[in-house]
XYZ file of C-alpha atoms in Angstrom:
562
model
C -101.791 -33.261 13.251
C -105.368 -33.100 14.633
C -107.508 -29.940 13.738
C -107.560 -27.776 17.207
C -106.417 -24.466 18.772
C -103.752 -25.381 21.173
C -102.215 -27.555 18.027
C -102.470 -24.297 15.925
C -100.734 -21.969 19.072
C -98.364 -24.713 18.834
C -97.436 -23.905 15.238
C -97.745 -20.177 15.558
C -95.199 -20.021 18.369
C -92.961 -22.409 16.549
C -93.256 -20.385 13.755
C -92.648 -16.837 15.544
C -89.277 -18.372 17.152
C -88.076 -19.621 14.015
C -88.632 -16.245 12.403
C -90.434 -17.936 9.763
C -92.809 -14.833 8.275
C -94.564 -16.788 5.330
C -95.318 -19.868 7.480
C -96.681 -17.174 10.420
C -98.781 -15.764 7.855
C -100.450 -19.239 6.611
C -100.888 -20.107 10.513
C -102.723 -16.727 10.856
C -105.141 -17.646 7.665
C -105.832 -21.073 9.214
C -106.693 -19.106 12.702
C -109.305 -16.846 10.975
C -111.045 -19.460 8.371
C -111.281 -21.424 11.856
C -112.790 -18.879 13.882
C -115.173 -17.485 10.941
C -116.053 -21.299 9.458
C -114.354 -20.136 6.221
C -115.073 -22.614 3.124
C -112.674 -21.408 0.265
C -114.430 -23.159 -2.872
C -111.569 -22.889 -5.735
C -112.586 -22.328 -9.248
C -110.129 -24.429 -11.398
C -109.154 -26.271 -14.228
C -106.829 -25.782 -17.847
C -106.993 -21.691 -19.400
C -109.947 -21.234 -21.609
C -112.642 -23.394 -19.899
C -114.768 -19.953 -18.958
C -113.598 -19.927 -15.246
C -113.889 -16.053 -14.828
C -117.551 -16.484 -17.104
C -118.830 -19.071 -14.616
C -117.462 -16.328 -11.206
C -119.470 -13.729 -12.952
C -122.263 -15.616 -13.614
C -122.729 -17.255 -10.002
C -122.424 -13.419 -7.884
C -124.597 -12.184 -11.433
C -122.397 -9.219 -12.712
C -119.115 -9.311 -14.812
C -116.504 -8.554 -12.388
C -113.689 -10.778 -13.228
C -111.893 -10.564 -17.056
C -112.786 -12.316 -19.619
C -111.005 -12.650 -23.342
C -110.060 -14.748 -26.336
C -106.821 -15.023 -24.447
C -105.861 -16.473 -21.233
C -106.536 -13.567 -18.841
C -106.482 -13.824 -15.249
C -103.013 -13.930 -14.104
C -103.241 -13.160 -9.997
C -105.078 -15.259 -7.549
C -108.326 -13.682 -6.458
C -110.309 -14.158 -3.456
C -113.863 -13.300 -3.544
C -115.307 -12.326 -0.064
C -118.806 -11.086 1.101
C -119.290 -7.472 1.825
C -122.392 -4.743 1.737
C -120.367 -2.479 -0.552
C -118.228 -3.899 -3.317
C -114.272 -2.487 -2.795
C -111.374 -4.113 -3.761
C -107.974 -4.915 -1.795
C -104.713 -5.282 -3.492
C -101.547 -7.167 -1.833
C -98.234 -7.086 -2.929
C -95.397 -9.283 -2.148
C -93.586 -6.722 0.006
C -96.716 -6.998 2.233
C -97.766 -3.534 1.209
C -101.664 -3.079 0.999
C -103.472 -0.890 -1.242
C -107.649 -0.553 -1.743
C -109.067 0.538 -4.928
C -112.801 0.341 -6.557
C -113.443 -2.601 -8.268
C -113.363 -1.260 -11.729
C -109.344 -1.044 -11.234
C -109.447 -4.860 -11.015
C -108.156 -5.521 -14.541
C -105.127 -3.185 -14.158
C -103.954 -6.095 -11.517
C -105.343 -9.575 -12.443
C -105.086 -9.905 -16.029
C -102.281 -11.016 -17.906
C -102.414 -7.664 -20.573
C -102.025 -4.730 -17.788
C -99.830 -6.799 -15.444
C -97.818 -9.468 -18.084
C -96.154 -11.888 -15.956
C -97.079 -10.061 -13.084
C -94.281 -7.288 -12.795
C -96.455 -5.081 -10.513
C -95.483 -8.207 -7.730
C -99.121 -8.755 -6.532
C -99.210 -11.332 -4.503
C -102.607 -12.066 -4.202
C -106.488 -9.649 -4.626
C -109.387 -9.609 -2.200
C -112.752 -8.664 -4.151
C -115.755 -7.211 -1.888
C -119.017 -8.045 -3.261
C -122.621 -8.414 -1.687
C -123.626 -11.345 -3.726
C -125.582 -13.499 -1.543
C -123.488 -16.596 -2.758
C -120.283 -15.346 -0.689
C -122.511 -15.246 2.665
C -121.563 -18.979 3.042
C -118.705 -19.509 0.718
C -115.374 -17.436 -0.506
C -115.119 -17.552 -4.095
C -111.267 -17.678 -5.155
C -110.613 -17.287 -8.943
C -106.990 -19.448 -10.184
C -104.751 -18.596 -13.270
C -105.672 -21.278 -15.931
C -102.864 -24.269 -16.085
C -101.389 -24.750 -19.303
C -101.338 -21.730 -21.454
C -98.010 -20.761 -22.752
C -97.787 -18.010 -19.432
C -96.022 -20.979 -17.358
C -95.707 -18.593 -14.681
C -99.635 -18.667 -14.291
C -99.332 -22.379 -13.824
C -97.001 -22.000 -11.518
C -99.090 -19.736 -9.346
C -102.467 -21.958 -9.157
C -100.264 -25.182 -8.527
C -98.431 -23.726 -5.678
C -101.949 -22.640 -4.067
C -103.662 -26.181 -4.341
C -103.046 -27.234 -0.724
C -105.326 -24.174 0.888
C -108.157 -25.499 -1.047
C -111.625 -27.465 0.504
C -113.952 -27.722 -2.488
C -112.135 -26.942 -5.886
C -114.951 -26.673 -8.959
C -113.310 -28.119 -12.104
C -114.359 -26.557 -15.321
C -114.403 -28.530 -18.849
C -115.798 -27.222 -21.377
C -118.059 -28.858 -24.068
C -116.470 -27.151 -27.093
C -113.480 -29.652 -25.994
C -113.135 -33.185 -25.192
C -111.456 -33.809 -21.759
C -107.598 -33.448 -22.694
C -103.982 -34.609 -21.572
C -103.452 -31.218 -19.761
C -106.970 -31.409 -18.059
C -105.797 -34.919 -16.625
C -102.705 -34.278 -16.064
C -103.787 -31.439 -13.491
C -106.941 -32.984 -12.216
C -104.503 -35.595 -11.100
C -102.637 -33.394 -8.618
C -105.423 -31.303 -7.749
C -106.985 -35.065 -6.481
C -103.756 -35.811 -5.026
C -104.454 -32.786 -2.928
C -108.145 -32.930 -2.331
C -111.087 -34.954 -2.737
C -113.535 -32.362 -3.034
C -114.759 -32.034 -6.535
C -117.345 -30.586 -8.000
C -117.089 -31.167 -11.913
C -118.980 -28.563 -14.713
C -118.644 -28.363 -18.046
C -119.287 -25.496 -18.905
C -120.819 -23.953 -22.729
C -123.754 -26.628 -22.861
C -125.408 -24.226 -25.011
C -122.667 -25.064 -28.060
C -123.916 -28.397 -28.427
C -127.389 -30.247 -28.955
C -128.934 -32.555 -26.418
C -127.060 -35.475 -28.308
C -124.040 -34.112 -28.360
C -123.809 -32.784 -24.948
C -124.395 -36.238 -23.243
C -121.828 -37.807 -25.666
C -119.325 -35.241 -24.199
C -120.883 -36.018 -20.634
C -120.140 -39.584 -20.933
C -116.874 -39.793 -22.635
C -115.146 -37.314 -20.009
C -117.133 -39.476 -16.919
C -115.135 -42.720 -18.568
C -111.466 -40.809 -18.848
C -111.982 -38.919 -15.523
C -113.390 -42.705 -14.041
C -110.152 -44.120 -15.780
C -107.255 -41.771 -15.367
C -108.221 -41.009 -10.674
C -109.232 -44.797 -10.742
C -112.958 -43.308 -9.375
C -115.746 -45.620 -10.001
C -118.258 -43.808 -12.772
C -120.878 -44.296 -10.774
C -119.451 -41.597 -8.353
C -118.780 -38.622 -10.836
C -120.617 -36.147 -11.298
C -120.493 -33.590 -14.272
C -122.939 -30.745 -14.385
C -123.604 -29.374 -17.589
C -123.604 -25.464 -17.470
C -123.619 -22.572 -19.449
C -122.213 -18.997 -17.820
C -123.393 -17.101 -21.170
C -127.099 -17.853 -20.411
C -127.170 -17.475 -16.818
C -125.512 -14.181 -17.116
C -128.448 -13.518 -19.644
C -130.881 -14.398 -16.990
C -131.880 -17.610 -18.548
C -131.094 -19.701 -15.450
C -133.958 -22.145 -16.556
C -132.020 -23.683 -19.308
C -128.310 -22.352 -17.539
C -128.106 -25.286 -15.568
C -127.165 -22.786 -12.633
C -129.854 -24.083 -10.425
C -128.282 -27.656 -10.551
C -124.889 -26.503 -9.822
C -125.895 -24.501 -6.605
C -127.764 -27.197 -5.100
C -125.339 -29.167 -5.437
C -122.824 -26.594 -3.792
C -125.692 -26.005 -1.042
C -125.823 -29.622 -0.105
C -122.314 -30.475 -0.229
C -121.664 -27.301 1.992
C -124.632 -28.010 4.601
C -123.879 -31.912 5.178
C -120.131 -31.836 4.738
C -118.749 -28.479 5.783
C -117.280 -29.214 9.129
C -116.060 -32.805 8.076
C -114.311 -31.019 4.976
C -112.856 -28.116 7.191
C -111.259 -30.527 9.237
C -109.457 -32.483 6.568
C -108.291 -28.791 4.907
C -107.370 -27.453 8.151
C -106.097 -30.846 9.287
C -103.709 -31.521 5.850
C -102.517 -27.652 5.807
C -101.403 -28.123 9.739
C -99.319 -31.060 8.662
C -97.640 -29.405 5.731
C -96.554 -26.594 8.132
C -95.545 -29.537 10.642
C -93.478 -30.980 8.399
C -91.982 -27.359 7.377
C -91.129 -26.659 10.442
C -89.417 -30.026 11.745
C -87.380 -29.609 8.483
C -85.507 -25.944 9.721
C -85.253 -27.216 13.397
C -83.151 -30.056 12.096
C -81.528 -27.738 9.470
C -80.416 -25.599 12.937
C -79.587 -28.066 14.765
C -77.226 -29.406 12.440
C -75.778 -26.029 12.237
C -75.316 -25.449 15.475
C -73.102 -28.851 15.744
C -70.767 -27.754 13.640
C -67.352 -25.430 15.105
C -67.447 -21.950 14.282
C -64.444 -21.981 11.813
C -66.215 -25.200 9.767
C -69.694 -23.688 9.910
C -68.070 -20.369 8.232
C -66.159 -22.284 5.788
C -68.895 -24.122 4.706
C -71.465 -21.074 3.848
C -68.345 -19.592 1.774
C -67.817 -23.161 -0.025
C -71.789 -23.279 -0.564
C -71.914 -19.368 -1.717
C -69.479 -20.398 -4.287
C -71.143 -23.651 -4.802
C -74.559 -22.756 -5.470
C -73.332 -20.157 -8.150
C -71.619 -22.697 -9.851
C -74.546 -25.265 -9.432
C -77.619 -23.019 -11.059
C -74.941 -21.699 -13.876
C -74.208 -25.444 -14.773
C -77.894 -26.182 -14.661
C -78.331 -23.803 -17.444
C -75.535 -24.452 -19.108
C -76.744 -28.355 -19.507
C -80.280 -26.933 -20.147
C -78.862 -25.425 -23.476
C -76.994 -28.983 -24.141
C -80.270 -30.859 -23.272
C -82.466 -28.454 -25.855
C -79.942 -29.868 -28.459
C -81.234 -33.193 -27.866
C -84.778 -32.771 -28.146
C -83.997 -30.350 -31.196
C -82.537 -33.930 -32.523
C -85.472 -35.970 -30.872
C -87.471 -33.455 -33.018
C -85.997 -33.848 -36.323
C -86.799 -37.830 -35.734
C -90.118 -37.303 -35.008
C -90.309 -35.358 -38.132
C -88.596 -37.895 -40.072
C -90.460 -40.386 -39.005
C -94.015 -38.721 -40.133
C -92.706 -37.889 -43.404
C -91.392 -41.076 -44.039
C -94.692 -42.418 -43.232
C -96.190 -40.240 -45.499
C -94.719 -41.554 -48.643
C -95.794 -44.742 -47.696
C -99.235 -43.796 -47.736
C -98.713 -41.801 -50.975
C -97.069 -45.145 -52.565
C -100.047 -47.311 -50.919
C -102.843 -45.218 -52.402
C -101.222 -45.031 -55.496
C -100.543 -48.764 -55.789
C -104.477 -49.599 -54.357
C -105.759 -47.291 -57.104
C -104.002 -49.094 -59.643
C -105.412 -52.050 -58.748
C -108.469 -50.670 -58.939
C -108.273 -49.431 -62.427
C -106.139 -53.079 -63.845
C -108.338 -55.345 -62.677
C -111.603 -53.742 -64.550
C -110.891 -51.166 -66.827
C -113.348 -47.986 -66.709
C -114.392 -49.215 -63.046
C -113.926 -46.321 -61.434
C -115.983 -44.625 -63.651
C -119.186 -46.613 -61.529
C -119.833 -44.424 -58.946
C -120.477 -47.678 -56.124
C -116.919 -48.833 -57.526
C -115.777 -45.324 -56.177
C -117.426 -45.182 -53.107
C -115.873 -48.821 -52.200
C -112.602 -47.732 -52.871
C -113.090 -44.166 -51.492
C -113.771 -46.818 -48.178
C -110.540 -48.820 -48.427
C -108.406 -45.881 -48.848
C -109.920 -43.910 -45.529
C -109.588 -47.573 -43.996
C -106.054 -47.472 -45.253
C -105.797 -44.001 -43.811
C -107.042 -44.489 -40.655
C -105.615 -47.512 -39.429
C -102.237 -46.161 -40.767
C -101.896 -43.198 -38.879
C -103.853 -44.906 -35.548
C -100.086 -47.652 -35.927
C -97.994 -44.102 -36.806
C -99.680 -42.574 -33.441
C -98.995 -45.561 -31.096
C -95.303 -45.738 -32.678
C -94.328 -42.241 -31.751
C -96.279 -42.236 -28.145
C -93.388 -45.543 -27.435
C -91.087 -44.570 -29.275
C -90.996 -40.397 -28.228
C -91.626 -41.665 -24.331
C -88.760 -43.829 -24.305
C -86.018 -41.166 -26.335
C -87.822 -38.345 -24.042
C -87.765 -40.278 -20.872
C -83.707 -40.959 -22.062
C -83.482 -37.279 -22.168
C -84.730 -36.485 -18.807
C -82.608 -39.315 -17.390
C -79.552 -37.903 -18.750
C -80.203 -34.350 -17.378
C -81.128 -35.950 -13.911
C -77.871 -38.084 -14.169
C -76.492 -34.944 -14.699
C -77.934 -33.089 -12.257
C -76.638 -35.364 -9.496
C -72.982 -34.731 -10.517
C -73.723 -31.045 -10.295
C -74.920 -31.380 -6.911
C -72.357 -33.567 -6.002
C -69.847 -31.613 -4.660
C -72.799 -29.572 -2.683
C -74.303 -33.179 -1.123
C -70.057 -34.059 -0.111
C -70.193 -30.717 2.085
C -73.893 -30.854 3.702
C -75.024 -34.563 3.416
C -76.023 -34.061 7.037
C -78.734 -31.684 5.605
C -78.791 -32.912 2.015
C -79.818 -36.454 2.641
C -83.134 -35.385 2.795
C -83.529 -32.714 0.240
C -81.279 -33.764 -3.011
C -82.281 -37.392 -3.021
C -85.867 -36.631 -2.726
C -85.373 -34.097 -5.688
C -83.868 -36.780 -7.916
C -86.062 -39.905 -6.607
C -89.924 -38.620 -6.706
C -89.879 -37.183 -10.063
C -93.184 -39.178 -11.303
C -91.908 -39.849 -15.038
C -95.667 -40.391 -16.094
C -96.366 -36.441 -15.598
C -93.663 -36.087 -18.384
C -93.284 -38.668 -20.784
C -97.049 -39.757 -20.919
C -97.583 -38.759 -24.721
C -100.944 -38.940 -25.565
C -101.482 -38.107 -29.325
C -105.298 -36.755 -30.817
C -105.694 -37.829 -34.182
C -108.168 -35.172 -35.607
C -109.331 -34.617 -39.357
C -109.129 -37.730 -40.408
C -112.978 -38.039 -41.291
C -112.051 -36.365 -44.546
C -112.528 -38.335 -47.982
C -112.422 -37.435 -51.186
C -115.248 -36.227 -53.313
C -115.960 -37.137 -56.943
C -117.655 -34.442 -58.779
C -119.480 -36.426 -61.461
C -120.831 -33.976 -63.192
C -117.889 -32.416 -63.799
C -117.231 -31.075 -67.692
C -114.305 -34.137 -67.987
C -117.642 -36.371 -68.726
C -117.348 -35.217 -72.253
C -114.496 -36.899 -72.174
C -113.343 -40.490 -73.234
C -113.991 -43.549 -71.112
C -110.243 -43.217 -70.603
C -109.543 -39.412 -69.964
C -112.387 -39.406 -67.469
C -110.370 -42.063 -65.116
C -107.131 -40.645 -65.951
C -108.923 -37.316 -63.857
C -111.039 -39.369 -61.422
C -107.944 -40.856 -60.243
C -105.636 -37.798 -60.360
C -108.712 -35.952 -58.254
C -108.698 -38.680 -55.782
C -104.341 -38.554 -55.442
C -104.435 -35.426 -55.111
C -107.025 -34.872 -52.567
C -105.684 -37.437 -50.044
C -102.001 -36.137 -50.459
C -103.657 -33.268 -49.173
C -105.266 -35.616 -46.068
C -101.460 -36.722 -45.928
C -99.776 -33.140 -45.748
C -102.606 -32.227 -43.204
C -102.393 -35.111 -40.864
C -98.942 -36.192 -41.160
C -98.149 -31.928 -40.285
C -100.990 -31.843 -37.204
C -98.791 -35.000 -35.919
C -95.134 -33.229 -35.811
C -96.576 -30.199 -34.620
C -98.377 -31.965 -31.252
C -95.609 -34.397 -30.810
C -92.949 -31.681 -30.602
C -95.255 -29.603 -28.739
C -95.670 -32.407 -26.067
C -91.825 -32.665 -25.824
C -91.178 -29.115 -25.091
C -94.006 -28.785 -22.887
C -93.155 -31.753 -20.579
C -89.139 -30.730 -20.940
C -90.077 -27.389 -20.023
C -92.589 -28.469 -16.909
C -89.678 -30.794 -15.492
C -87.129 -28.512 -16.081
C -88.919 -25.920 -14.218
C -90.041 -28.321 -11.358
C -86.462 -29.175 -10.599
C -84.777 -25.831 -10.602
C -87.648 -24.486 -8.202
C -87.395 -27.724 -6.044
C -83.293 -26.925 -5.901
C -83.174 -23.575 -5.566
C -86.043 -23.651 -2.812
C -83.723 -25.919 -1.052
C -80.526 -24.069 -1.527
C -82.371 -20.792 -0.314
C -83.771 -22.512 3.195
C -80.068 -23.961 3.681
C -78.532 -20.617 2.913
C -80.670 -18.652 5.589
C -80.438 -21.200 7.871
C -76.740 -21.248 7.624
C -76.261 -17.396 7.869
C -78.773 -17.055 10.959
C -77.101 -19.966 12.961
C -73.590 -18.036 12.276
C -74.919 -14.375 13.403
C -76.071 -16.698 17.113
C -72.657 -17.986 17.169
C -71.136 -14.849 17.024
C -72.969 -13.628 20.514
C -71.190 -14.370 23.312
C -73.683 -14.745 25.547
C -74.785 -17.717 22.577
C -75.418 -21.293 24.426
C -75.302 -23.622 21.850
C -75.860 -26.644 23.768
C -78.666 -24.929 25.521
C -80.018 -23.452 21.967
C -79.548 -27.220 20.757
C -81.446 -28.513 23.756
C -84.307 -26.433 23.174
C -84.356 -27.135 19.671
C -84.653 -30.239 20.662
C -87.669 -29.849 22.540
C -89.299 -27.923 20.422
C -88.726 -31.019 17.926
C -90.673 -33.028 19.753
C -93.358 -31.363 20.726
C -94.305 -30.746 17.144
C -93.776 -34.470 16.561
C -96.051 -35.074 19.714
C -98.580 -33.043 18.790
């Protein structure tokens, strides 16, 4: 839809004789950032990069919470004002103002857990100069354990035009960074990427870091290198006043010129992909009515009872296979585990058997401190290459079982909705079956395993007291110390594996189960009030239908016109 007034009136009216309040309200935002050239720049990315650090340090003064913990829970919007004040809105569209120093009691996760004070969203006042061209709006960090806080930032990626990513250099780029930057590019092309605590690491270091996450970021959005950007940054020193060695002075030039040359062109496209979102929306409920309004009296009636009792019966099955489903991936667990410590005794029965031959084939050897340090170099070889085949195996072999898993619930799913899709496949066709079908299986069963402490080797004290020893008691010990110490690299490893495997499972089982009961009962709840409002028309007996159809009709097409 193209990016213009009457196209917006068109919307608003649409949306005002549809009763539809939320989309009215996103219609009136689009109306204002129009009229006031409103560029929301979106501070994003996974919990703990130092989003709220970076807000603070770019309007100077620590506003926004901070902690060892994820923190910010709410979304907040940070607008320009001479005096700083701070507006509060709740989801019953109630409206409160309070100074900012009451901030915390509403945006972080400790005074409102899981957000049971039913904010819906926080406007911060603040005279930094920064928010004279731009609006500032702080996100809930995506994958902590607070899944509603990813929930929140995902469903607000669509009203954003410039979105700042944050990494952070105590941290490669992860799975969960990816995995997000993916749909936030799916959304918008507008990226600014930072990583942020540059101080943490040397010169060396830091452009390591720089260049590996440049290759995965190039790799993963299929962006040429040469177009990414990553600005190293460091919140702690600029909000020290060292903005000479912050890297600060980078990032807003950058934000300067990509707002002065761009900022109409990327308006449009926000304004223009928003429009068509609420387009879409609201072709969806004029078909939903019209398909309503087809249907007799007695039969529409019939069918909201038979879909009241339906729907129960539908979410109450969902959880009841949820529960059948966590069995599964208990026993997908127990494999994984199995698997590991399996693999482990190999490696205990390898070392064993390469020290041997160590030790039979010259006696006292080991006792020649190169001789050590070569096989010290075979067994981390041994090591290393064993787990790197042990990683790869469980990636295939926990994608496939998981994937299995997933398939069966969907399977599952569909007989559950089955019944539902008999009675409204008129209105169905185009909700259920794009449930099951677009469920990318790569956001869930894309295991991608870190292999970390496996630099460790063992050490040989040789100056140890066993030196007093015979030729033969001092190898007896040098090879018990070196057993023992990479059993211990075993136990370590082979433990770090099951724990981030069966993480990844529950994570990604969680995230799709999640995504599919929002995405049905978001569809059940639209078909439910459409249903109801179509039967209190027919019940007026001054109701047309065919003239209600007719200009439902219309109104169809206009939108599609437009």
């Amino acid at each position: 839809m193209p990016y213009n007034n009457a196209n917006i009136s068109l919307l608003l009216n649409t949306a005002h004789t549809l009763e539809q309040d939320n989309l009215i309200d996103d219609i009136m935002q689009l109306q204002q950032k129009m009229h006031n050239e409103e560029l929301n720049i979106v501070i994003t990315g996974i919990f703990k990069r130092g989003k709220s650090s970076l807000i603070n340090a770019l309007i100077q003064e620590n506003i926004m919470p901070t902690g060892v913990v994820p923190v910010t829970a709410i979304i907040t919007i940070l607008k320009y004002a001479a005096t700083p004040s701070l507006e509060i809105f709740f989801k019953n569209k109630e409206k409160v103002t309070k100074p900012i120093s009451s901030l915390n009691e509403f945006v972080s996760e400790e005074e409102n857990p899981e957000n049971i004070k039913n904010v819906a969203h926080v406007i911060v006042y603040h005279p930094a100069p920064i928010l004279k061209t731009i609006t500032i709006i702080d996100t809930p960090g995506v994958g902590s354990s607070f899944e509603h806080n990813t929930d929140t930032t995902l469903q607000f990626l669509n009203k954003i035009d410039v979105a700042i990513f944050v990494l952070s250099a105590d941290m490669p780029i992860s799975k969960t960074d990816i995995e997000f930057l993916q749909q936030l590019y799916a959304q918008i092309k507008n990226i600014v990427f930072v990583e942020n605590k540059k101080d943490l690491l040397s010169a060396t270091d830091l452009q390591k870091m720089l260049d590996h996450n440049k290759k995965t970021i190039s790799v993963q959005l299929q962006m040429p290198i040469e177009s990414i950007t990553i600005i190293p940054i460091s919140a702690n020193q600029q909000l020290q006043g060292n903005m000479a060695e912050s890297g600060f002075e980078l990032l807003l030039q950058s934000l300067n010129s990509n707002i002065s040359k761009n900022k109409s062109s990327i308006l449009e496209q926000s304004i223009g992909r928003q429009l068509n979102l609420i387009q879409q929306s609201l072709i969806s409920i004029i078909q939903l009515r019209i398909n309503n309004l087809q249907l007799p009296v007695q039969q529409l009636s019939e069918r909201i009872q038979q879909f009241e009792n339906t729907q129960h019966v539908l979410l109450n099955e969902i959880e009841g296979f949820h529960a059948i489903l966590q069995h599964h991936i208990k026993k997908l667990d127990e494999t994984v585990h199995e698997q590991c410590n399996a693999k482990a005794k190999y490696f205990d029965a390898t070392i064993q058997s390469l020290i041997q031959q160590y030790s039979n084939n010259n006696p006292f050897a080991l006792l020649d401190i190169t001789v050590q340090q070569a096989l010290i170099n075979d067994l981390n070889k041994l090591i290393k290459s064993g787990y790197e085949q042990l990683k790869t195996a469980l990636e295939e072999s926990s994608k496939l079982q998981f994937k299995s898993i997933l398939e069966q619930y969907l399977f599952n799913s569909k007989n559950i909705l089955h019944n539902i899709a008999i009675h409204f496949s008129d209105f169905l066709n185009t909700g259920i079956e794009s449930i099951v079908e677009k469920f990318d299986w790569q956001a869930y069963t894309a295991f991608y395993i870190t292999l970390n402490g496996l630099d460790k080797e063992a050490v040989i004290n040789n100056n140890h007291t066993i030196f007093h020893f015979s030729k033969k008691s001092k190898e007896q010990q040098i090879i018990k110390s070196i057993q023992e110490q990479y059993h211990d690299i075993i136990i370590q490893n082979t433990a770090a594996i099951i724990y981030e495997v069966q993480y990844k499972i529950q994570e990604s089982f969680r995230k799709f189960n999640a995504d599919f009961k929002l995405k049905v009962q978001q569809l059940l709840q639209t078909l439910d009030k459409e249903m109801k409002a179509t039967q209190a028309q027919t019940k007026n007996l001054n109701f047309n239908v065919q003239d209600t159809i007719a200009h439902l009709e219309a109104m169809k097409l206009q939108l599609n016109n437009s």
